[in-house]
Tab-separated table of C-alpha atoms in Angstrom:
chain	number	residue	atom	x	y	z
M	688	UNK	CA	-13.016	-5.026	-29.114
M	689	UNK	CA	-13.764	-3.458	-25.747
M	690	UNK	CA	-12.650	-4.672	-22.329
M	691	UNK	CA	-14.049	-4.514	-18.812
M	692	UNK	CA	-11.891	-3.321	-15.952
M	693	UNK	CA	-12.351	-3.148	-12.169
M	694	UNK	CA	-10.613	-0.583	-9.980
M	695	UNK	CA	-11.160	0.954	-6.547
M	696	UNK	CA	-13.644	3.621	-5.676
M	697	UNK	CA	-11.603	6.762	-5.063
M	698	UNK	CA	-10.607	9.581	-7.444
M	699	UNK	CA	-6.979	8.409	-7.152
M	700	UNK	CA	-7.918	4.919	-8.298
M	701	UNK	CA	-10.619	5.694	-10.858
M	702	UNK	CA	-10.473	9.074	-12.544
M	703	UNK	CA	-7.355	8.667	-14.683
M	704	UNK	CA	-8.288	5.146	-15.804
M	705	UNK	CA	-11.817	6.175	-16.699
M	706	UNK	CA	-10.624	9.234	-18.611
M	707	UNK	CA	-8.053	7.188	-20.521
M	708	UNK	CA	-10.268	4.198	-21.244
M	709	UNK	CA	-12.131	5.753	-24.132
M	710	UNK	CA	-13.904	3.082	-26.133
M	711	UNK	CA	-11.293	0.442	-25.290
M	712	UNK	CA	-11.911	-0.186	-21.569
M	713	UNK	CA	-15.048	0.371	-19.494
M	714	UNK	CA	-13.990	0.738	-15.855
M	715	UNK	CA	-16.182	-0.252	-12.914
M	716	UNK	CA	-15.218	0.454	-9.299
M	717	UNK	CA	-15.684	-1.164	-5.913
M	718	UNK	CA	-14.722	-0.182	-2.345
M	719	UNK	CA	-11.084	-0.098	-1.278
M	720	UNK	CA	-11.672	-3.226	0.811
M	721	UNK	CA	-13.462	-5.004	-2.059
M	722	UNK	CA	-11.058	-7.907	-2.457
M	723	UNK	CA	-11.282	-8.725	1.232
M	724	UNK	CA	-15.013	-9.344	0.803
M	725	UNK	CA	-14.910	-11.324	-2.463
M	726	UNK	CA	-12.255	-13.746	-3.785
M	727	UNK	CA	-10.083	-12.348	-6.522
M	728	UNK	CA	-10.903	-15.318	-8.762
M	729	UNK	CA	-14.548	-14.225	-8.730
M	730	UNK	CA	-13.539	-10.730	-9.831
M	731	UNK	CA	-11.329	-12.091	-12.584
M	732	UNK	CA	-14.201	-14.178	-13.911
M	733	UNK	CA	-16.100	-10.951	-14.545
M	734	UNK	CA	-13.347	-8.553	-15.624
M	735	UNK	CA	-10.507	-8.512	-18.166
M	736	UNK	CA	-8.367	-6.087	-16.170
M	737	UNK	CA	-8.259	-5.956	-12.388
M	738	UNK	CA	-6.538	-3.323	-10.257
M	739	UNK	CA	-5.149	-4.955	-7.114
M	740	UNK	CA	-2.455	-4.567	-4.497
M	741	UNK	CA	0.460	-6.924	-4.051
M	742	UNK	CA	-0.702	-8.995	-1.022
M	743	UNK	CA	-3.412	-10.513	-3.251
M	744	UNK	CA	-0.948	-11.946	-5.763
M	745	UNK	CA	-0.456	-15.285	-4.006
M	746	UNK	CA	-4.194	-15.868	-3.840
M	747	UNK	CA	-4.528	-14.993	-7.521
M	748	UNK	CA	-1.720	-17.338	-8.525
M	749	UNK	CA	-3.195	-20.169	-6.451
M	750	UNK	CA	-6.488	-19.599	-8.282
M	751	UNK	CA	-4.748	-19.424	-11.687
M	752	UNK	CA	-6.843	-16.405	-12.663
M	753	UNK	CA	-4.130	-14.008	-13.949
M	754	UNK	CA	-1.873	-13.996	-16.988
M	755	UNK	CA	1.876	-13.796	-16.210
M	756	UNK	CA	3.227	-10.600	-17.708
M	757	UNK	CA	6.248	-12.427	-19.136
M	758	UNK	CA	3.860	-13.912	-21.718
M	759	UNK	CA	2.625	-10.447	-22.755
M	760	UNK	CA	5.690	-8.200	-22.628
M	761	UNK	CA	9.348	-8.625	-23.516
M	762	UNK	CA	11.861	-9.183	-20.742
M	763	UNK	CA	13.609	-5.891	-21.508
M	764	UNK	CA	10.317	-3.983	-21.155
M	765	UNK	CA	9.663	-5.486	-17.740
M	766	UNK	CA	13.235	-4.809	-16.671
M	767	UNK	CA	12.957	-1.184	-17.798
M	768	UNK	CA	9.712	-0.696	-15.873
M	769	UNK	CA	11.311	-2.242	-12.806
M	770	UNK	CA	14.174	0.247	-12.990
M	771	UNK	CA	11.854	3.185	-13.645
M	772	UNK	CA	9.311	2.417	-10.917
M	773	UNK	CA	9.860	4.036	-7.550
M	774	UNK	CA	10.907	1.707	-4.734
M	775	UNK	CA	9.753	-1.924	-5.050
M	776	UNK	CA	6.587	-0.967	-6.934
M	777	UNK	CA	7.054	-3.514	-9.735
M	778	UNK	CA	9.089	-6.008	-7.709
M	779	UNK	CA	6.188	-6.366	-5.271
M	780	UNK	CA	4.142	-8.042	-8.019
M	781	UNK	CA	6.798	-10.685	-8.715
M	782	UNK	CA	5.794	-13.992	-7.163
M	783	UNK	CA	6.543	-17.648	-7.960
M	784	UNK	CA	8.941	-16.618	-10.726
M	785	UNK	CA	6.669	-14.216	-12.641
M	786	UNK	CA	5.291	-10.683	-12.570
M	787	UNK	CA	1.502	-10.517	-12.270
M	788	UNK	CA	0.669	-6.798	-12.428
M	789	UNK	CA	2.086	-3.514	-13.694
M	790	UNK	CA	2.411	-0.729	-11.095
M	791	UNK	CA	-0.081	2.011	-11.880
M	792	UNK	CA	0.086	3.789	-8.559
M	793	UNK	CA	2.778	4.043	-5.871
M	794	UNK	CA	2.020	4.608	-2.203
M	795	UNK	CA	3.372	3.705	1.183
M	796	UNK	CA	2.834	4.666	4.799
M	797	UNK	CA	4.090	8.175	5.483
M	798	UNK	CA	3.529	10.797	8.174
M	799	UNK	CA	0.396	12.956	7.885
M	800	UNK	CA	0.112	16.251	9.734
M	801	UNK	CA	-2.778	18.656	10.191
M	802	UNK	CA	-1.992	21.586	7.945
M	803	UNK	CA	-2.105	24.187	10.695
M	804	UNK	CA	0.009	22.273	13.229
M	805	UNK	CA	2.906	24.599	13.945
M	806	UNK	CA	5.450	21.872	14.571
M	807	UNK	CA	8.443	20.558	12.674
M	808	UNK	CA	7.540	16.981	11.684
M	809	UNK	CA	9.259	14.534	14.070
M	810	UNK	CA	11.993	12.651	12.243
M	811	UNK	CA	12.305	9.706	14.660
M	812	UNK	CA	10.036	7.482	16.719
M	813	UNK	CA	11.509	8.943	19.902
M	814	UNK	CA	10.478	12.388	18.694
M	815	UNK	CA	6.962	11.123	17.858
M	816	UNK	CA	6.562	9.869	21.440
M	817	UNK	CA	7.702	13.214	22.850
M	818	UNK	CA	5.324	15.096	20.562
M	819	UNK	CA	2.430	12.875	21.673
M	820	UNK	CA	2.827	14.322	25.166
M	821	UNK	CA	1.763	17.728	23.795
M	822	UNK	CA	-0.561	17.119	20.823
M	823	UNK	CA	-2.992	14.345	19.757
M	824	UNK	CA	-1.013	11.666	17.880
M	825	UNK	CA	-2.905	8.643	16.523
M	826	UNK	CA	-1.815	5.292	15.187
M	827	UNK	CA	-3.639	3.854	12.150
M	828	UNK	CA	-5.106	0.563	13.412
M	829	UNK	CA	-8.377	-0.058	11.545
M	830	UNK	CA	-8.792	-3.047	9.243
M	831	UNK	CA	-5.390	-4.375	8.137
M	832	UNK	CA	-3.507	-1.346	9.415
M	833	UNK	CA	-2.696	-2.681	12.866
M	834	UNK	CA	-0.440	-5.316	11.326
M	835	UNK	CA	0.890	-2.922	8.696
M	836	UNK	CA	1.855	-0.310	11.292
M	837	UNK	CA	3.439	-3.045	13.404
M	838	UNK	CA	5.502	-4.362	10.470
M	839	UNK	CA	6.651	-0.852	9.607
M	840	UNK	CA	7.763	-0.059	13.158
M	841	UNK	CA	9.663	-3.351	13.246
M	842	UNK	CA	11.316	-2.291	9.992
M	843	UNK	CA	12.399	1.017	11.516
M	844	UNK	CA	13.855	-0.727	14.555
M	845	UNK	CA	15.802	-3.452	12.719
M	846	UNK	CA	16.249	-5.364	9.476
M	847	UNK	CA	13.121	-7.496	8.976
M	848	UNK	CA	13.983	-9.040	5.616
M	849	UNK	CA	14.337	-12.550	7.070
M	850	UNK	CA	11.440	-14.355	8.746
M	851	UNK	CA	12.578	-16.301	11.836
M	852	UNK	CA	11.084	-19.730	11.164
M	853	UNK	CA	7.430	-19.902	12.179
M	854	UNK	CA	7.401	-16.379	13.597
M	855	UNK	CA	6.406	-13.292	11.662
M	856	UNK	CA	9.027	-11.174	13.446
M	857	UNK	CA	11.786	-12.009	15.917
M	858	UNK	CA	10.159	-11.928	19.371
M	859	UNK	CA	12.553	-9.447	20.986
M	860	UNK	CA	12.086	-7.031	18.091
M	861	UNK	CA	8.326	-7.594	18.082
M	862	UNK	CA	8.114	-6.731	21.778
M	863	UNK	CA	9.985	-3.465	21.187
M	864	UNK	CA	7.565	-2.512	18.401
M	865	UNK	CA	4.497	-3.463	20.427
M	866	UNK	CA	5.756	-1.457	23.419
M	867	UNK	CA	6.232	1.593	21.188
M	868	UNK	CA	2.702	1.206	19.813
M	869	UNK	CA	1.326	0.804	23.343
M	870	UNK	CA	2.905	4.127	24.364
M	871	UNK	CA	1.022	5.792	21.493
M	872	UNK	CA	-2.333	4.152	22.244
M	873	UNK	CA	-3.814	7.130	24.009
M	874	UNK	CA	-7.047	9.042	23.535
M	875	UNK	CA	-6.277	10.068	19.946
M	876	UNK	CA	-5.521	6.510	18.833
M	877	UNK	CA	-8.633	5.181	20.565
M	878	UNK	CA	-10.823	7.819	18.900
M	879	UNK	CA	-9.431	6.922	15.478
M	880	UNK	CA	-9.263	3.136	15.942
M	881	UNK	CA	-12.118	2.442	13.499
M	882	UNK	CA	-10.992	4.905	10.807
M	883	UNK	CA	-9.438	3.647	7.591
M	884	UNK	CA	-6.802	5.953	6.050
M	885	UNK	CA	-9.307	7.905	3.969
M	886	UNK	CA	-11.556	8.525	6.980
M	887	UNK	CA	-8.610	9.588	9.144
M	888	UNK	CA	-7.235	11.925	6.495
M	889	UNK	CA	-10.696	13.447	6.025
M	890	UNK	CA	-10.916	14.018	9.774
M	891	UNK	CA	-7.450	15.572	9.843
M	892	UNK	CA	-8.287	17.779	6.886
M	893	UNK	CA	-11.396	19.083	8.646
M	894	UNK	CA	-9.520	19.735	11.890
M	895	UNK	CA	-11.521	17.119	13.802
M	896	UNK	CA	-8.990	14.287	13.728
M	897	UNK	CA	-5.579	13.832	15.303
M	898	UNK	CA	-2.891	16.450	14.832
M	899	UNK	CA	-0.497	13.849	13.484
M	900	UNK	CA	-0.502	10.236	12.305
M	901	UNK	CA	3.035	8.841	12.042
M	902	UNK	CA	2.168	6.005	9.638
M	903	UNK	CA	-0.707	6.267	7.190
M	904	UNK	CA	-0.998	5.575	3.484
M	905	UNK	CA	-0.340	8.803	1.633
M	906	UNK	CA	-2.989	10.288	-0.639
M	907	UNK	CA	-1.656	13.064	-2.836
M	908	UNK	CA	-5.149	14.518	-3.226
M	909	UNK	CA	-5.141	15.973	0.296
M	910	UNK	CA	-1.744	17.619	-0.148
M	911	UNK	CA	-2.655	19.023	-3.557
M	912	UNK	CA	-5.734	20.635	-2.006
M	913	UNK	CA	-3.661	22.052	0.861
M	914	UNK	CA	-5.710	20.121	3.419
M	915	UNK	CA	-3.017	17.835	4.915
M	916	UNK	CA	0.766	18.000	4.783
M	917	UNK	CA	3.063	15.013	4.693
M	918	UNK	CA	6.571	13.990	5.727
M	919	UNK	CA	8.694	10.865	5.608
M	920	UNK	CA	7.822	8.085	8.041
M	921	UNK	CA	9.747	8.144	11.347
M	922	UNK	CA	13.192	6.587	11.545
M	923	UNK	CA	14.410	4.126	14.138
M	924	UNK	CA	17.523	4.449	16.300
M	925	UNK	CA	19.782	3.366	13.436
M	926	UNK	CA	18.312	5.858	10.972
M	927	UNK	CA	16.231	3.255	9.124
M	928	UNK	CA	12.840	4.334	7.715
M	929	UNK	CA	10.087	1.819	8.405
M	930	UNK	CA	7.125	1.781	6.022
M	931	UNK	CA	5.063	-0.893	4.294
M	932	UNK	CA	4.315	-0.550	0.581
M	933	UNK	CA	0.789	0.024	-0.694
M	934	UNK	CA	-0.167	1.258	-4.136
M	935	UNK	CA	-1.908	-0.707	-6.864
M	936	UNK	CA	-1.118	-2.540	-10.074
M	937	UNK	CA	-3.157	-3.549	-13.091
M	938	UNK	CA	-3.384	-7.272	-13.814
M	939	UNK	CA	-4.720	-9.107	-16.866
M	940	UNK	CA	-7.193	-11.874	-16.119
M	941	UNK	CA	-7.375	-15.238	-17.842
M	942	UNK	CA	-10.751	-14.173	-19.196
M	943	UNK	CA	-9.230	-11.418	-21.365
M	944	UNK	CA	-8.765	-11.927	-25.096
M	945	UNK	CA	-5.610	-9.816	-25.233
M	946	UNK	CA	-5.103	-7.621	-28.302
M	947	UNK	CA	-2.164	-5.465	-29.435
M	948	UNK	CA	-4.334	-2.417	-28.717
M	949	UNK	CA	-4.752	-3.459	-25.090
M	950	UNK	CA	-1.034	-4.020	-24.627
M	951	UNK	CA	-0.258	-0.657	-26.202
M	952	UNK	CA	-2.714	0.995	-23.825
M	953	UNK	CA	-0.970	-0.579	-20.836
M	954	UNK	CA	2.380	0.590	-22.209
M	955	UNK	CA	0.945	4.087	-22.543
M	956	UNK	CA	-0.258	4.079	-18.929
M	957	UNK	CA	3.296	3.311	-17.783
M	958	UNK	CA	5.001	5.713	-20.166
M	959	UNK	CA	7.020	8.602	-18.794
M	960	UNK	CA	4.793	11.230	-20.443
M	961	UNK	CA	1.599	9.695	-19.052
M	962	UNK	CA	3.001	9.229	-15.573
M	963	UNK	CA	4.267	12.822	-15.415
M	964	UNK	CA	1.287	14.420	-17.146
M	965	UNK	CA	-1.995	12.621	-17.649
M	966	UNK	CA	-2.121	10.655	-14.396
M	967	UNK	CA	-1.259	13.517	-11.995
M	968	UNK	CA	-3.674	15.862	-13.760
M	969	UNK	CA	-6.460	13.287	-13.376
M	970	UNK	CA	-6.126	12.830	-9.588
M	971	UNK	CA	-3.748	9.857	-9.852
M	972	UNK	CA	-0.594	9.081	-7.897
M	973	UNK	CA	2.059	7.889	-10.380
M	974	UNK	CA	4.383	4.927	-10.009
M	975	UNK	CA	7.407	6.103	-11.991
M	976	UNK	CA	10.342	7.763	-10.231
M	977	UNK	CA	10.517	10.374	-12.999
M	978	UNK	CA	7.113	11.704	-11.908
M	979	UNK	CA	8.037	11.672	-8.211
M	980	UNK	CA	11.170	13.718	-8.973
M	981	UNK	CA	9.549	16.165	-11.419
M	982	UNK	CA	9.503	19.669	-9.837
M	983	UNK	CA	6.325	20.663	-11.673
M	984	UNK	CA	4.448	17.524	-10.596
M	985	UNK	CA	5.656	18.042	-7.028
M	986	UNK	CA	4.636	21.707	-6.927
M	987	UNK	CA	1.148	20.907	-8.191
M	988	UNK	CA	0.898	18.284	-5.424
M	989	UNK	CA	1.789	20.671	-2.630
M	990	UNK	CA	5.236	19.117	-2.193
M	991	UNK	CA	3.827	15.645	-1.505
M	992	UNK	CA	6.348	13.763	-3.641
M	993	UNK	CA	9.529	15.404	-2.391
M	994	UNK	CA	8.298	15.149	1.211
M	995	UNK	CA	7.715	11.377	1.042
M	996	UNK	CA	10.020	10.094	-1.714
M	997	UNK	CA	12.689	8.660	0.599
M	998	UNK	CA	10.062	6.615	2.430
M	999	UNK	CA	8.617	5.247	-0.809
M	1000	UNK	CA	12.044	4.219	-2.082
M	1001	UNK	CA	12.731	2.314	1.169
M	1002	UNK	CA	9.304	0.697	1.563
M	1003	UNK	CA	8.915	-2.884	2.762
M	1004	UNK	CA	6.957	-5.467	0.774
M	1005	UNK	CA	4.102	-7.280	2.528
M	1006	UNK	CA	3.668	-11.057	2.599
M	1007	UNK	CA	2.096	-12.166	-0.692
M	1008	UNK	CA	1.598	-15.909	-0.224
M	1009	UNK	CA	-1.812	-17.513	-0.635
M	1010	UNK	CA	-3.877	-16.639	2.479
M	1011	UNK	CA	-1.670	-13.582	3.167
M	1012	UNK	CA	-4.812	-11.480	3.477
M	1013	UNK	CA	-6.257	-13.877	6.060
M	1014	UNK	CA	-3.020	-13.622	8.054
M	1015	UNK	CA	-3.010	-9.831	7.781
M	1016	UNK	CA	-6.623	-9.678	8.991
M	1017	UNK	CA	-6.021	-11.978	11.962
M	1018	UNK	CA	-2.762	-10.297	12.974
M	1019	UNK	CA	-4.294	-6.838	12.752
M	1020	UNK	CA	-7.260	-7.823	14.896
M	1021	UNK	CA	-4.953	-9.303	17.543
M	1022	UNK	CA	-2.710	-6.226	17.621
M	1023	UNK	CA	-5.547	-3.700	17.582
M	1024	UNK	CA	-7.548	-5.468	20.295
M	1025	UNK	CA	-4.447	-6.037	22.396
M	1026	UNK	CA	-3.444	-2.382	22.268
M	1027	UNK	CA	-6.907	-1.089	23.072
M	1028	UNK	CA	-7.381	-3.594	25.907
M	1029	UNK	CA	-3.881	-3.280	27.334
M	1030	UNK	CA	-3.093	-6.965	26.730
M	1031	UNK	CA	0.479	-8.066	27.547
M	1032	UNK	CA	2.827	-8.239	24.557
M	1033	UNK	CA	3.550	-11.959	24.667
M	1034	UNK	CA	-0.147	-12.847	24.592
M	1035	UNK	CA	-0.719	-10.678	21.527
M	1036	UNK	CA	2.441	-11.794	19.753
M	1037	UNK	CA	1.635	-15.447	20.382
M	1038	UNK	CA	-1.638	-14.848	18.506
M	1039	UNK	CA	0.201	-13.111	15.654
M	1040	UNK	CA	2.685	-15.970	15.328
M	1041	UNK	CA	-0.087	-18.566	15.492
M	1042	UNK	CA	-1.833	-16.818	12.586
M	1043	UNK	CA	1.430	-16.667	10.645
M	1044	UNK	CA	2.012	-20.395	11.137
M	1045	UNK	CA	-1.560	-21.181	10.131
M	1046	UNK	CA	-1.679	-19.092	6.967
M	1047	UNK	CA	1.905	-18.841	5.721
M	1048	UNK	CA	2.991	-20.722	2.602
M	1049	UNK	CA	6.818	-20.709	2.578
M	1050	UNK	CA	9.102	-20.584	-0.425
M	1051	UNK	CA	7.035	-18.909	-3.173
M	1052	UNK	CA	7.765	-15.201	-2.697
M	1053	UNK	CA	10.492	-14.771	-5.285
């Protein structure tokens, strides 16, 4: 039996899966923003395996289109993968009492620097602001990234693990984060405001983009090619790293007629040997800590893993409730527009909280 899989259209998301699929899985690909344009239930009706990121889990569960992994794998296997995965890579797919995807790929927002910038990477947000007085520093604001950057800066400034009632973030903390972002909304941020992470990294690699982006999703491919260098995300006054988890996981749809061969293939993808060998050598970005700490893997990646490992271990998990993507979209638009237009903080944050109240479904994210 052969299966159909859907992943995202980038060498990091496609090449290793396609090379490994053989006659078992035929992989199609769609744009990085594909799930924002089409409901995940529609994708699951067409594909047996779907590569997704964790904010889509609530929508998928509400649509009952995925198979809980507890029905496919033993509890000790899932526990072992949770321990082996870097940061919250597996935990981010746990929702409503079950795991819904296996982490294929680990990523979070890190600092990207033009390769020829002769500066020590700034370790704190205060240092980023000082550097921005001398070189072009850009925030990542396009698409969902306004809200993601905002959440990460809040995380660097204070503990954001608890949501204060009907607000996304405590108002005093939110105003501090917005003020910091406003200070960095200069010419470089405005020029890059429509660029998704891939476009911004391409611009940085060519020398046309900003000299530094303090929070952008890391792509090992640029470091391995020596085109962009990376560092940990900036720390807040208390030494806390603020970064919001990305990466992708592979989920099994209700359409799939699961076989032992398919389960063994998924086990192989998450095995230590595959994560340290096959995936990195096929343009992938592994999810297991053993790969991120392997000196040979790190050297081949231009030091990407050692430079960003602390950030990945400390990454924050995004909201995953049903309609989380709609909230993320609305909040990002409010933050991005507010920063570019110079809108007062309270006006913008009122819009963010209104979107959170409208779209949030409390109580399921465990």
